[in-house]
Coordinates of C-alpha atoms and ligand atoms in Angstrom, one line a residue:
X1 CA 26.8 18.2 8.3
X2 CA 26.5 15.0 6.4
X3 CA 24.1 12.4 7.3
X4 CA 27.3 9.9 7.6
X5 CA 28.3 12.1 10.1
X6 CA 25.0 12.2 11.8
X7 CA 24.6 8.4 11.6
X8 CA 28.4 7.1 11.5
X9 CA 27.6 3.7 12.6
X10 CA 24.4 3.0 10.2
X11 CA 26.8 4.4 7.2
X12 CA 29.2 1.8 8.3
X13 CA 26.4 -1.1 8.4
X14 CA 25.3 0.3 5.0
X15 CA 28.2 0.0 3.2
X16 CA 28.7 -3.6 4.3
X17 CA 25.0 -4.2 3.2
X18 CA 26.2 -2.9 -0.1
X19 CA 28.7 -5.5 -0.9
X20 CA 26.5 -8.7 -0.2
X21 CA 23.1 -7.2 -0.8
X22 CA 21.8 -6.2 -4.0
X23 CA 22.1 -2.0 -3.2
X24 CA 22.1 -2.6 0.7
X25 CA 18.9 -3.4 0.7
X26 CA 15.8 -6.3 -0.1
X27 CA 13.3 -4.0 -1.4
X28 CA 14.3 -0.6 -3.2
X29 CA 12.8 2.2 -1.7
X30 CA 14.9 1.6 1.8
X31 CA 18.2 2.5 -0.3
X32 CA 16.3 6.3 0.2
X33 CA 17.4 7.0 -3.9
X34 CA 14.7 9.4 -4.4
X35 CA 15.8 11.2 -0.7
X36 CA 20.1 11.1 -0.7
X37 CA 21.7 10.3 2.2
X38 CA 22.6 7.3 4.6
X39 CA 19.6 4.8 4.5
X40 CA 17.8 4.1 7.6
X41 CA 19.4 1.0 9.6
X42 CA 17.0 -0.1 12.2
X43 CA 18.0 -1.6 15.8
X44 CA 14.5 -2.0 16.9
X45 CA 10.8 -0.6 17.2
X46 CA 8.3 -0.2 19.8
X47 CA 4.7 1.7 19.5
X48 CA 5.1 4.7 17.0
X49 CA 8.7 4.9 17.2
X50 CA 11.5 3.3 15.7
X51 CA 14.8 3.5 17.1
X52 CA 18.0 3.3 14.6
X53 CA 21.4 1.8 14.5
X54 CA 23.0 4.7 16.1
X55 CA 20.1 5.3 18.9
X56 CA 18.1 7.9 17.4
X57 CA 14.2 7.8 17.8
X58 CA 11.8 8.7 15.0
X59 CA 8.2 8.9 14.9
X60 CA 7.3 6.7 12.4
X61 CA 5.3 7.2 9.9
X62 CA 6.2 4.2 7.4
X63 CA 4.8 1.8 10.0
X64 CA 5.9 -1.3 7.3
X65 CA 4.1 0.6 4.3
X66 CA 1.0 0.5 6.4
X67 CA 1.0 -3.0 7.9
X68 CA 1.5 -2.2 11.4
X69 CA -1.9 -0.7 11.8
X70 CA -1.8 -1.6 15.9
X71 CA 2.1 -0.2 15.7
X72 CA 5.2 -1.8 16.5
X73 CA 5.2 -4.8 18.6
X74 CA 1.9 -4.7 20.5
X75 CA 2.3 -6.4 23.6
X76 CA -0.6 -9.0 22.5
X77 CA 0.5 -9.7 19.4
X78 CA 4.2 -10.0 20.9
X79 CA 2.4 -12.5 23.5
X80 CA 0.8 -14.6 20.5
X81 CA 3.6 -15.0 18.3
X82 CA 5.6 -16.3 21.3
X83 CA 3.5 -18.4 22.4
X84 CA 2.5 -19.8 19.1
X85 CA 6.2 -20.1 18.3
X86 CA 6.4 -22.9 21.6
X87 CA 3.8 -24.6 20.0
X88 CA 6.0 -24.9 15.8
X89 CA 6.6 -22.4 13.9
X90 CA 5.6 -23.8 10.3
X91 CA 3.4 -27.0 9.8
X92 CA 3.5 -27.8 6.3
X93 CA -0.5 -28.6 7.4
X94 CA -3.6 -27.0 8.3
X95 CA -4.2 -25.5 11.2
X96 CA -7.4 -23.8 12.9
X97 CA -5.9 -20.4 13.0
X98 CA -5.8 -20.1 9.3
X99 CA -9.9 -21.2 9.4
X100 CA -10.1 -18.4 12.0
X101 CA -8.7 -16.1 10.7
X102 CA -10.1 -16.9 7.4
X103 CA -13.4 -16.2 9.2
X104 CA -13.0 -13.0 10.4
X105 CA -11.5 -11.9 7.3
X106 CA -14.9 -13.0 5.8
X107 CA -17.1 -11.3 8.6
X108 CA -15.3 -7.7 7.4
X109 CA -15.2 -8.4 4.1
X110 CA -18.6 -10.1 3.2
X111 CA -17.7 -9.9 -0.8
X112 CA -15.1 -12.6 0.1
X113 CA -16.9 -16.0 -0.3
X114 CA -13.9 -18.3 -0.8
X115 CA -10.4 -17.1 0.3
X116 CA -6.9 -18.3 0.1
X117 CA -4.0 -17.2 1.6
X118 CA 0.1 -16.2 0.5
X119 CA 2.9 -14.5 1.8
X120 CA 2.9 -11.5 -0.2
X121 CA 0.3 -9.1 -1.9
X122 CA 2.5 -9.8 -5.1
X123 CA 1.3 -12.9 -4.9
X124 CA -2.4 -12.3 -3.7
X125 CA -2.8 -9.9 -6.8
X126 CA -0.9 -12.8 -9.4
X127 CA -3.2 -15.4 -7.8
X128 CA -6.1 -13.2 -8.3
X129 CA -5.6 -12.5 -12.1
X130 CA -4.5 -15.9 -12.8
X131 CA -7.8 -16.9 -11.5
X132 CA -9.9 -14.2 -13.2
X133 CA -8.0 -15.4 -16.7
X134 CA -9.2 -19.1 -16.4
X135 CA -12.5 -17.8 -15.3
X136 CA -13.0 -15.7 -18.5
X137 CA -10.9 -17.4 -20.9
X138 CA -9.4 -14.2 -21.5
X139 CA -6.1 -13.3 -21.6
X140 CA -6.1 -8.7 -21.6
X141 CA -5.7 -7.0 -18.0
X142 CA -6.8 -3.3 -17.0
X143 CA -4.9 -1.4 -14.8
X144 CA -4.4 2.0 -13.9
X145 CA -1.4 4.6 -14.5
X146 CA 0.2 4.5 -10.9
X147 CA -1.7 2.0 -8.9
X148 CA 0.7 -0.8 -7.7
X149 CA -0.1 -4.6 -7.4
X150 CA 3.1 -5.8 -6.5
X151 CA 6.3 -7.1 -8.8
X152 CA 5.1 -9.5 -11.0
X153 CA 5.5 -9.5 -14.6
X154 CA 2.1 -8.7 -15.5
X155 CA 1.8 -5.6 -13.6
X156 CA 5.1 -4.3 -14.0
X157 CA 3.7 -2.0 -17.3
X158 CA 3.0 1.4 -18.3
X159 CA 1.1 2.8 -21.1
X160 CA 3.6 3.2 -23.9
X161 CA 2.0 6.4 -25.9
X162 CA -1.6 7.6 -25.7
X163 CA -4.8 5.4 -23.7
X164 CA -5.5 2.3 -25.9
X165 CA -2.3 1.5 -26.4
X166 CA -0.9 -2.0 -25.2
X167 CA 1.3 -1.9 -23.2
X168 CA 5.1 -1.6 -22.9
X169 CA 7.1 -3.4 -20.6
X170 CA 8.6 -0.4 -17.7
X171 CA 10.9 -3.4 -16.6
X172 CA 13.7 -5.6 -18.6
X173 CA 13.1 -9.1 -18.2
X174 CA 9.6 -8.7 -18.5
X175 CA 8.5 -9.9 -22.1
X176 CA 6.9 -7.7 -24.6
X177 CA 4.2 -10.7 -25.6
X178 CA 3.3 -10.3 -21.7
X179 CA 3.3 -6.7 -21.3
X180 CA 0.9 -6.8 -24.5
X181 CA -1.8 -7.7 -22.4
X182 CA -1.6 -5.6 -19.6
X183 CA -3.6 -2.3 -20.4
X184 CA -3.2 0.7 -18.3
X185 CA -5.1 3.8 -18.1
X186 CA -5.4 7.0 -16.2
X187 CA -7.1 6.6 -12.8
X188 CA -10.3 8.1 -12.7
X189 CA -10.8 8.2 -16.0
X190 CA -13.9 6.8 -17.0
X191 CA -14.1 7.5 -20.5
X192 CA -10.7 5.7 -21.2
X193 CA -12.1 2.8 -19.7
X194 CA -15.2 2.4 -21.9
X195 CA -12.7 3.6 -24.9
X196 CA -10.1 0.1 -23.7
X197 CA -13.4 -2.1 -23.6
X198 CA -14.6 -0.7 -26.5
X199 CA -11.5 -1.2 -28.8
X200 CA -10.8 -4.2 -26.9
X201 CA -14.2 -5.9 -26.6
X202 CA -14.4 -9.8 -25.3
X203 CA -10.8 -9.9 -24.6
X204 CA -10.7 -8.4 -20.9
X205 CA -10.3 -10.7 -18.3
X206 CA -10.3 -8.1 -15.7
X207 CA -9.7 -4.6 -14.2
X208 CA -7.7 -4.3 -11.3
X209 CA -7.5 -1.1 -9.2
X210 CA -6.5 0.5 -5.8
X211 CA -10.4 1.4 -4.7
X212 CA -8.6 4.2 -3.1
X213 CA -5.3 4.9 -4.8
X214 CA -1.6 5.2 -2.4
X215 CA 1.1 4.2 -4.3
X216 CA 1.3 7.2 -6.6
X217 CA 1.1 9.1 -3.3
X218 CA -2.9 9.1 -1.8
X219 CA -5.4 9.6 -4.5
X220 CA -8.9 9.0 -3.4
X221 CA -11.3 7.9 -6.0
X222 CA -13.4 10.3 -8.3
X223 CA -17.8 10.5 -7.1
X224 CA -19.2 7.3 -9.0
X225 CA -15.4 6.2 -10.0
X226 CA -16.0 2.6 -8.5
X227 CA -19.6 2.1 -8.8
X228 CA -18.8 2.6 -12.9
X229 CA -16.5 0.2 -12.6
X230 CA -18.8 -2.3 -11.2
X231 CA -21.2 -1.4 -13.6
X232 CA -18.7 -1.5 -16.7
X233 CA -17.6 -5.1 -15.7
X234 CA -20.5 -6.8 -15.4
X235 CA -21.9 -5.5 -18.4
X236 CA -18.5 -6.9 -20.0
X237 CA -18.3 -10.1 -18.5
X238 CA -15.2 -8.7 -16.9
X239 CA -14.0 -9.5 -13.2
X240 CA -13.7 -6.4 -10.9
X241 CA -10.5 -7.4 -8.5
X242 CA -10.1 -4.4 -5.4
X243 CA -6.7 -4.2 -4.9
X244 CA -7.1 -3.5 -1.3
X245 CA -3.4 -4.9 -0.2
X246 CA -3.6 -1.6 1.9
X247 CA -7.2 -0.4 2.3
X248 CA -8.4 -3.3 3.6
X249 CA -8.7 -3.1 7.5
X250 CA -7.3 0.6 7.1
X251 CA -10.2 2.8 5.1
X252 CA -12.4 0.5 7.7
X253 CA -12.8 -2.8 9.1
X254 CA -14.5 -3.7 5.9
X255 CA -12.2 -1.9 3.7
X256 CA -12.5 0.6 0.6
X257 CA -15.7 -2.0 -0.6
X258 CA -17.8 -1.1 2.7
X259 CA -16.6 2.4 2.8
X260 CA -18.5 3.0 -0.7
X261 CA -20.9 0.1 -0.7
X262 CA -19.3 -2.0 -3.8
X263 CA -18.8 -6.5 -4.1
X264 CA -15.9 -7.1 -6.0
X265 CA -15.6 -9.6 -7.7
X266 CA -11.9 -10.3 -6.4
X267 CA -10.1 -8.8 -3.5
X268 CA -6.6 -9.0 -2.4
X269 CA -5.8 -8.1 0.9
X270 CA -2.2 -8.2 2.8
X271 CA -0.3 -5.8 5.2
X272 CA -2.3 -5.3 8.6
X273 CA -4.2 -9.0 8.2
X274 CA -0.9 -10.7 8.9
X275 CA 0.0 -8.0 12.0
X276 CA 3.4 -7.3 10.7
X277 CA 4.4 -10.9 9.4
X278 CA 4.4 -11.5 5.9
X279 CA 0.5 -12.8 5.3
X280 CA -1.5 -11.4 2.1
X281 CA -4.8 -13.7 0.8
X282 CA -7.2 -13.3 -2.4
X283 CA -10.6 -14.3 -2.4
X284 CA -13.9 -13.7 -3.4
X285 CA -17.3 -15.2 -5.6
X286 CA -17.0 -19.2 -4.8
X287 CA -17.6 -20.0 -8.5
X288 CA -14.2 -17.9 -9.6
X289 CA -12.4 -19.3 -6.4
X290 CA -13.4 -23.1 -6.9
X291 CA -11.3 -22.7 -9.6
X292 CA -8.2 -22.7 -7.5
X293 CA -6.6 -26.2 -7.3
X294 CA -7.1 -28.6 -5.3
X295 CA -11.2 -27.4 -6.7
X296 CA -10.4 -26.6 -9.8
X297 CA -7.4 -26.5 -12.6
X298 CA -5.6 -23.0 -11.6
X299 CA -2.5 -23.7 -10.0
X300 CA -1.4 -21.8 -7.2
X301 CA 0.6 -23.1 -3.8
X302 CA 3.0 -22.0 -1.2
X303 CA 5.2 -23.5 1.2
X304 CA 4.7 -21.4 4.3
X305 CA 1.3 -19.9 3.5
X306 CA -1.4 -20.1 6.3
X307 CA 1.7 -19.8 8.4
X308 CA 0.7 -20.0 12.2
X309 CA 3.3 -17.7 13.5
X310 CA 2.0 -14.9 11.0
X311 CA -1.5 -16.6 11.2
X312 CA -1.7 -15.7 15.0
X313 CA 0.0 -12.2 14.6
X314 CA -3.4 -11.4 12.1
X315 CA -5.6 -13.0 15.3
X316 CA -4.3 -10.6 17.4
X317 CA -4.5 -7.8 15.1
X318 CA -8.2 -7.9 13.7
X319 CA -10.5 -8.3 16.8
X320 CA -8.8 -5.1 17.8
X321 CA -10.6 -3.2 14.8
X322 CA -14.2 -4.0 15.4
X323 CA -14.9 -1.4 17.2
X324 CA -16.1 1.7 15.7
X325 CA -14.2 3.4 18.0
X326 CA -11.0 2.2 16.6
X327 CA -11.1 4.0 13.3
X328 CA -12.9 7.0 14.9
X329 CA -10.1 7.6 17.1
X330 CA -7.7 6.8 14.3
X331 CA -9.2 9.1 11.7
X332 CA -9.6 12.1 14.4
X333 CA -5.6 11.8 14.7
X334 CA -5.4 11.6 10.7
X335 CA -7.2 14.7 10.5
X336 CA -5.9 16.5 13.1
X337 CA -2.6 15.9 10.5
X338 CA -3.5 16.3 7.8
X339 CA -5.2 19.7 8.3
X340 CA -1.7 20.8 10.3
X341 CA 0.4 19.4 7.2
X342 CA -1.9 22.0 5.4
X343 CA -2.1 24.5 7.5
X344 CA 2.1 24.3 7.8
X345 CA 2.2 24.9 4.2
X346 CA 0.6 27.6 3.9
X347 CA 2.1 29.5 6.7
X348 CA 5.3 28.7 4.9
X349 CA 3.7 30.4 1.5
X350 CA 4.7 26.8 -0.5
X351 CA 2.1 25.6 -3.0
X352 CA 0.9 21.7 -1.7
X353 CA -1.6 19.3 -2.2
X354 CA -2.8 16.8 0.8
X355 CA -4.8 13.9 0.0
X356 CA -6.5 12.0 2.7
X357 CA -8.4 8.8 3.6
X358 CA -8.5 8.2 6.8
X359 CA -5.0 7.3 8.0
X360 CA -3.8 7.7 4.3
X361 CA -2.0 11.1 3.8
X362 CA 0.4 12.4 0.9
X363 CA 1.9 15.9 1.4
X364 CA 2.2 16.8 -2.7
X365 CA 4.4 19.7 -3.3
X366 CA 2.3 20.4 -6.7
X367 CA 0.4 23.4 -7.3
X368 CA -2.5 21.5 -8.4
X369 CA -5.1 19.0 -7.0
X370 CA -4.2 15.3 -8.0
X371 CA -6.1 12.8 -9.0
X372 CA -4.1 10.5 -11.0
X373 CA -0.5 9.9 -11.8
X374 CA -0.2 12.2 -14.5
X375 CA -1.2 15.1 -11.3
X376 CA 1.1 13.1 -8.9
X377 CA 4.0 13.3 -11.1
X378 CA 3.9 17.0 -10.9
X379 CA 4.6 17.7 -7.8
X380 CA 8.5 18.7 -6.9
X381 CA 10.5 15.9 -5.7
X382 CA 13.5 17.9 -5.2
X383 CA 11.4 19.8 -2.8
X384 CA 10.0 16.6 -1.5
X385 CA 13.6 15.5 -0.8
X386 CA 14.7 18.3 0.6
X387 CA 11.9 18.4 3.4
X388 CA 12.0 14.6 4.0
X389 CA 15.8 15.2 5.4
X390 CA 14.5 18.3 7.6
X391 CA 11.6 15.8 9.1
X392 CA 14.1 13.0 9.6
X393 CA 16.9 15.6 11.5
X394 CA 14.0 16.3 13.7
X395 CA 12.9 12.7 14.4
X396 CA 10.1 12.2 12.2
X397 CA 10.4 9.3 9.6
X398 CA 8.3 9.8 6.3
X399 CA 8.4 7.4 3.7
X400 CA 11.5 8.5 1.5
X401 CA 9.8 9.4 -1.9
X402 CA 6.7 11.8 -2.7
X403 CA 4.8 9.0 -4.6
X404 CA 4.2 7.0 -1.0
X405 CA 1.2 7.7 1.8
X406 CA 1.9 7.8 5.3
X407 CA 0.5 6.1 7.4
X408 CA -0.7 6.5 11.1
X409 CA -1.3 3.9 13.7
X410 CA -3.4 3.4 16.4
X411 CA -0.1 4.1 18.9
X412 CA 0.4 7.5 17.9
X413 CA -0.7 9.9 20.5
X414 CA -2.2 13.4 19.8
X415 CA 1.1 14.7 21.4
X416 CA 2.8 12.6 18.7
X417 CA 0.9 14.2 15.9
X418 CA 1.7 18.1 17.7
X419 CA 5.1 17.3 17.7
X420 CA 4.8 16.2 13.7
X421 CA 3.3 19.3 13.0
X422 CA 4.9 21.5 15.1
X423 CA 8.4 19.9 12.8
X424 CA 6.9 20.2 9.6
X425 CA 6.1 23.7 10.3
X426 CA 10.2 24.1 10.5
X427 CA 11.0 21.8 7.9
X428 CA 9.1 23.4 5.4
X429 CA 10.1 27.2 6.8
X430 CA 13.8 25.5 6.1
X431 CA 12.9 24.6 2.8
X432 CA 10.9 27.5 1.0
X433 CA 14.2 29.0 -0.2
X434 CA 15.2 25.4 -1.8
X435 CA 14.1 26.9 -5.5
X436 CA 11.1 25.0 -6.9
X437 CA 12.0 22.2 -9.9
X438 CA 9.8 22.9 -12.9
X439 CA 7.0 20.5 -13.4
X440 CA 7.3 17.9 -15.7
Ligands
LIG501 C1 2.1 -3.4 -0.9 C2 1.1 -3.6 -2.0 C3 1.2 -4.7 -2.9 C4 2.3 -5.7 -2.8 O1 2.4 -6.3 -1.6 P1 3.8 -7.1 -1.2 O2 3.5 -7.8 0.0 O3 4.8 -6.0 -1.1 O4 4.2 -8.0 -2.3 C5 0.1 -4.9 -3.8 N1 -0.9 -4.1 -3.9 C6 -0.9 -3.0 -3.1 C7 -2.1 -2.0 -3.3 C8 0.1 -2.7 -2.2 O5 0.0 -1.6 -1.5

C-alpha cells in the first residue's frame, strides 16, 4: 500500500503546499527526501504525541528538532502564552521577561556574562561570529565536518579536498571569497586542528563546534576533545563559541559546558529556551559582548527579538529543569531506549551503531563506531529509509534522515518507550531482508 493511500488527505494538502510553497514545505527536511513518501501534515500535538492530517497518532520523537524538551503544549506554558498574549503580543520595547529570562539563562549557564537574544539559532551563531571577528580583527572561522550552525553563508561550507584546505562553498549563492574563510575539519580531530592553526597562524577568529555533536546524527565528543580546544584557543588568541543551540538545557540545565566543566568563550543557545516559540540568544565574556551595538560598533538587531509571547513560553519552560530530578528521570527513559534500540538490533542480526547523550540518540545502520562525519556518512541510508517507514506505519515518528538525533521529552512515559521498542523490534525484523547499500 502506498503512503497516499494511507494518508489520502495529507497527500492532498501536500500537493497544494507544493504549488505555493517552495517543495511543500519552509524548512527541507519536512519534504521527507531522504525517507519517500507523503510528508507528514500535522493537525495538532499534545504531550508526546502528534496527531496528523488524517487522525493518525505518532509518538513523537522529533519534538521540534529538540525544542520541546517539556513536550507539546504543556498546560503551563499553554496558560502563559495566553495569558501573556491578553497582555500584547510584540512590543517593539523592553520588557521584564526578557531581563528574567536573561537571568535564568545566566544562573545555568554561568560562562554567559552578557547575553542577547534572536529568533533563530542561525542568527545566535551569525551574531556570535560576527562578534568574535570584531573582537580579534580576524577574518578565518573553524568548523567541524558535520556540525551544523544554522543557514548562513558562513557556515554553509565543507572541506573541499584534504584538512587545510579553505574551504569550498557546499551551497550556490554563497561566495567563494566567503567560503575562503570558513575552515572545516574532522570532529574530534585534534591534530587537524593544531595543523589549521599552525598553517593558518594569527588569522583565526574562532572555532565553533557542537560540544556534543547531533546534526550528523549523535556524536559525543572524544576524552579531552573540548578541554583541547579550550586550551588551543587561548593559547591562539582564538574565541571558543559552544554551539549549544541544542545541548543547552538538554545534556543538563547547564548544558554540554557544565556537563564537562569548560567556559566558552561564546555560547549560542535556542530550541528549548524559547519553549517551542522561535527564541535563540548568544552570549558570553562582557568584553567580547560590549562589543555588540548599542555598546559597541557590531551591528546586530531584530524586530521581534525578546519577544514576550516566546519570552514567557522560555519562563515557563526553564524553572521546570532545575531539578536534578528532571534530567534523572529523563536520561533513565533515554537509556532505557537506547539500550532496547540496541538490543532490537541485534536480535534482528543487523549491524548498528547508537550514540547517546542523554536524551540524544542516533540509531546508525553502520558497521562501525562513529565519531565524525566521515563514520556517520557510512551508515546505510537506504536501510535507514526503509525502517523509518516501518516505525511511522506503527505510529512512531523519527526524524526522516539518519544524520538527525532523536529526541525524548519529559512527557514520554516508560510505556511510551516499551511500545517504541517493542516497534522497532518489528521494523527492523521487516527490514533485515532490505539488502544492505555498500558504504561509501
Ligand atoms: C538547530 C540548530 C541551529 C539553527 O537553529 P535555527 O533556529 O534552526 O536557525 C544552529 N546550531 C545548532 C547546533 C542547531 O542544532
Amino acid at each position: 500500500m502506498s503512503s497516499n493511500s494511507k494518508r489520502p488527505r495529507s497527500a492532498e494538502i501536500f500537493e497544494r503546499g507544493k504549488r505555493i510553497l517552495v517543495g511543500g514545505v519552509n524548512s527541507p527536511v519536512r519534504a521527507f527526501s531522504a525517507v519517500g513518501g507523503t510528508p507528514l501534515i500535522i493537525d495538532r500535538a499534545e504531550g508526546a504525541r502528534l496527531y496528523d492530517a488524517d487522525g493518525h497518532e505518532y509518538i513523537d520523537y522529533v519534538c521540534s528538532w529538540g525544542a520541546l524538551i517539556l513536550g507539546h503544549a504543556h498546560p503551563d506554558v499553554v496558560a502563559v502564552i495566553t495569558a501573556q498574549a491578553r497582555r500584547g503580543t510584540s512590543y517593539g520595547m523592553t520588557s521584564p521577561l526578557e531581563i528574567e529570562l536573561a537571568e535564568q539563562i545566566k544562573r545555568a549557564l554561568p560562562s554567559i556574562e552578557r547575553l542577547r537574544f534572536v529568533s533563530s539559532g542561525t542568527e545566535a551563531t551569525m551574531s556570535a561570529v560576527r562578534a568574535a571577528r570584531a573582537f580579534t580583527n580576524r577574518d578565518v572561522v573553524l568548523k567541524f565536518e558535520g556540525c551544523y550552525h544554522g543557514h548562513s553563508d558562513s557556515f554553509l561550507v565543507e572541506a573541499g579536498s584534504g584538512l587545510a584546505t579553505f574551504g569550498i562553498s557546499s551551497s550556490p549563492g554563497v561566495p567563494e571569497a566567503l567560503a575562503k574563510l570558513t575552515l572545516n575539519v574532522p570532529y574530534n580531530d585534534l591534530d587537524a586542528v593544531e595543523r589549521v592553526f599552525k598553517e593558518h597562524s594569527g588569522k583565526i577568529a574562532a572555532v565553533i563546534v557542537e560540544p556534543v555533536a547531533a546534526n550528523m546524527g549523535v556524536a559525543p565528543p572524544v576524552a579531552h576533545f573540548l578541554e583541547a580546544l579550550r586550551e588551543i584557543t587561548r593559547r591562539e588568541g582564538a574565541v571558543l563559541i559552544f554551539d549549544e543551540v541544542i545541548t543547552g538545557f538538554r545534556l543538563a540545565r547547564g548544558g554540554a559546558q557544565g556537563v564537562f566543566g569548560i567556559h566558552p568563550d561564546l555560547t549560542t543557545l535556542g530550541k528549548i529556551i524559547g519553549g517551542g516559540l522561535p527564541v535563540a540568544a548568544y552570549g558570553g565574556r562582557a568584553d567580547i559582548m560590549e562589543l555588540v551595538s548599542p555598546l559597541g560598533p557590531v551591528y546586530q538587531a531584530g524586530t521581534l527579538s525578546g519577544n514576550p509571547l516566546a519570552m514567557s513560553a522560555g519562563l515557563a519552560t526553564l524553572p521546570k529543569l532545575e531539578s536534578l530530578e528532571f534530567y534523572e528521570d529523563l536520561n533513565r527513559k533515554s537509556d532505557r531506549l537506547a539500550t532496547g534500540l540496541k538490543e532490537a538490533a541485534k536480535h534482528a542480526g543487523i549491524p548498528a551503531q547508537i550514540n547517546a547523550a542523554g536524551s540524544l540518540i542516533t540509531l546508525f545502520f553502520a558497521a562501525d563506531p562513529v565519531r565524525d562525519y566521515t563514520g556517520a556518512k557510512k551508515s546505510d541510508t537506504k536501510r535507514f529509509a526503509a525502517f523509518f517507514n516501518q516505525m511511522l506505519d506503527r505510529g512512531i515518528f523519527i526524524a526522516p534522515s539518519q544524520f538527525e538525533a532523536l529526541f525524548v521529552s519529559a512527557a514520554h512515559t516508560d510505556a511510551d518507550v516499551d511500545r517504541t521498542i517493542g516497534a522497532a523490534r518489528e521494523s527492523l525484523k521487516a527490514i533485515s531482508s532490505v539488502r544492505a547499500q555498500p558504504a561509501s
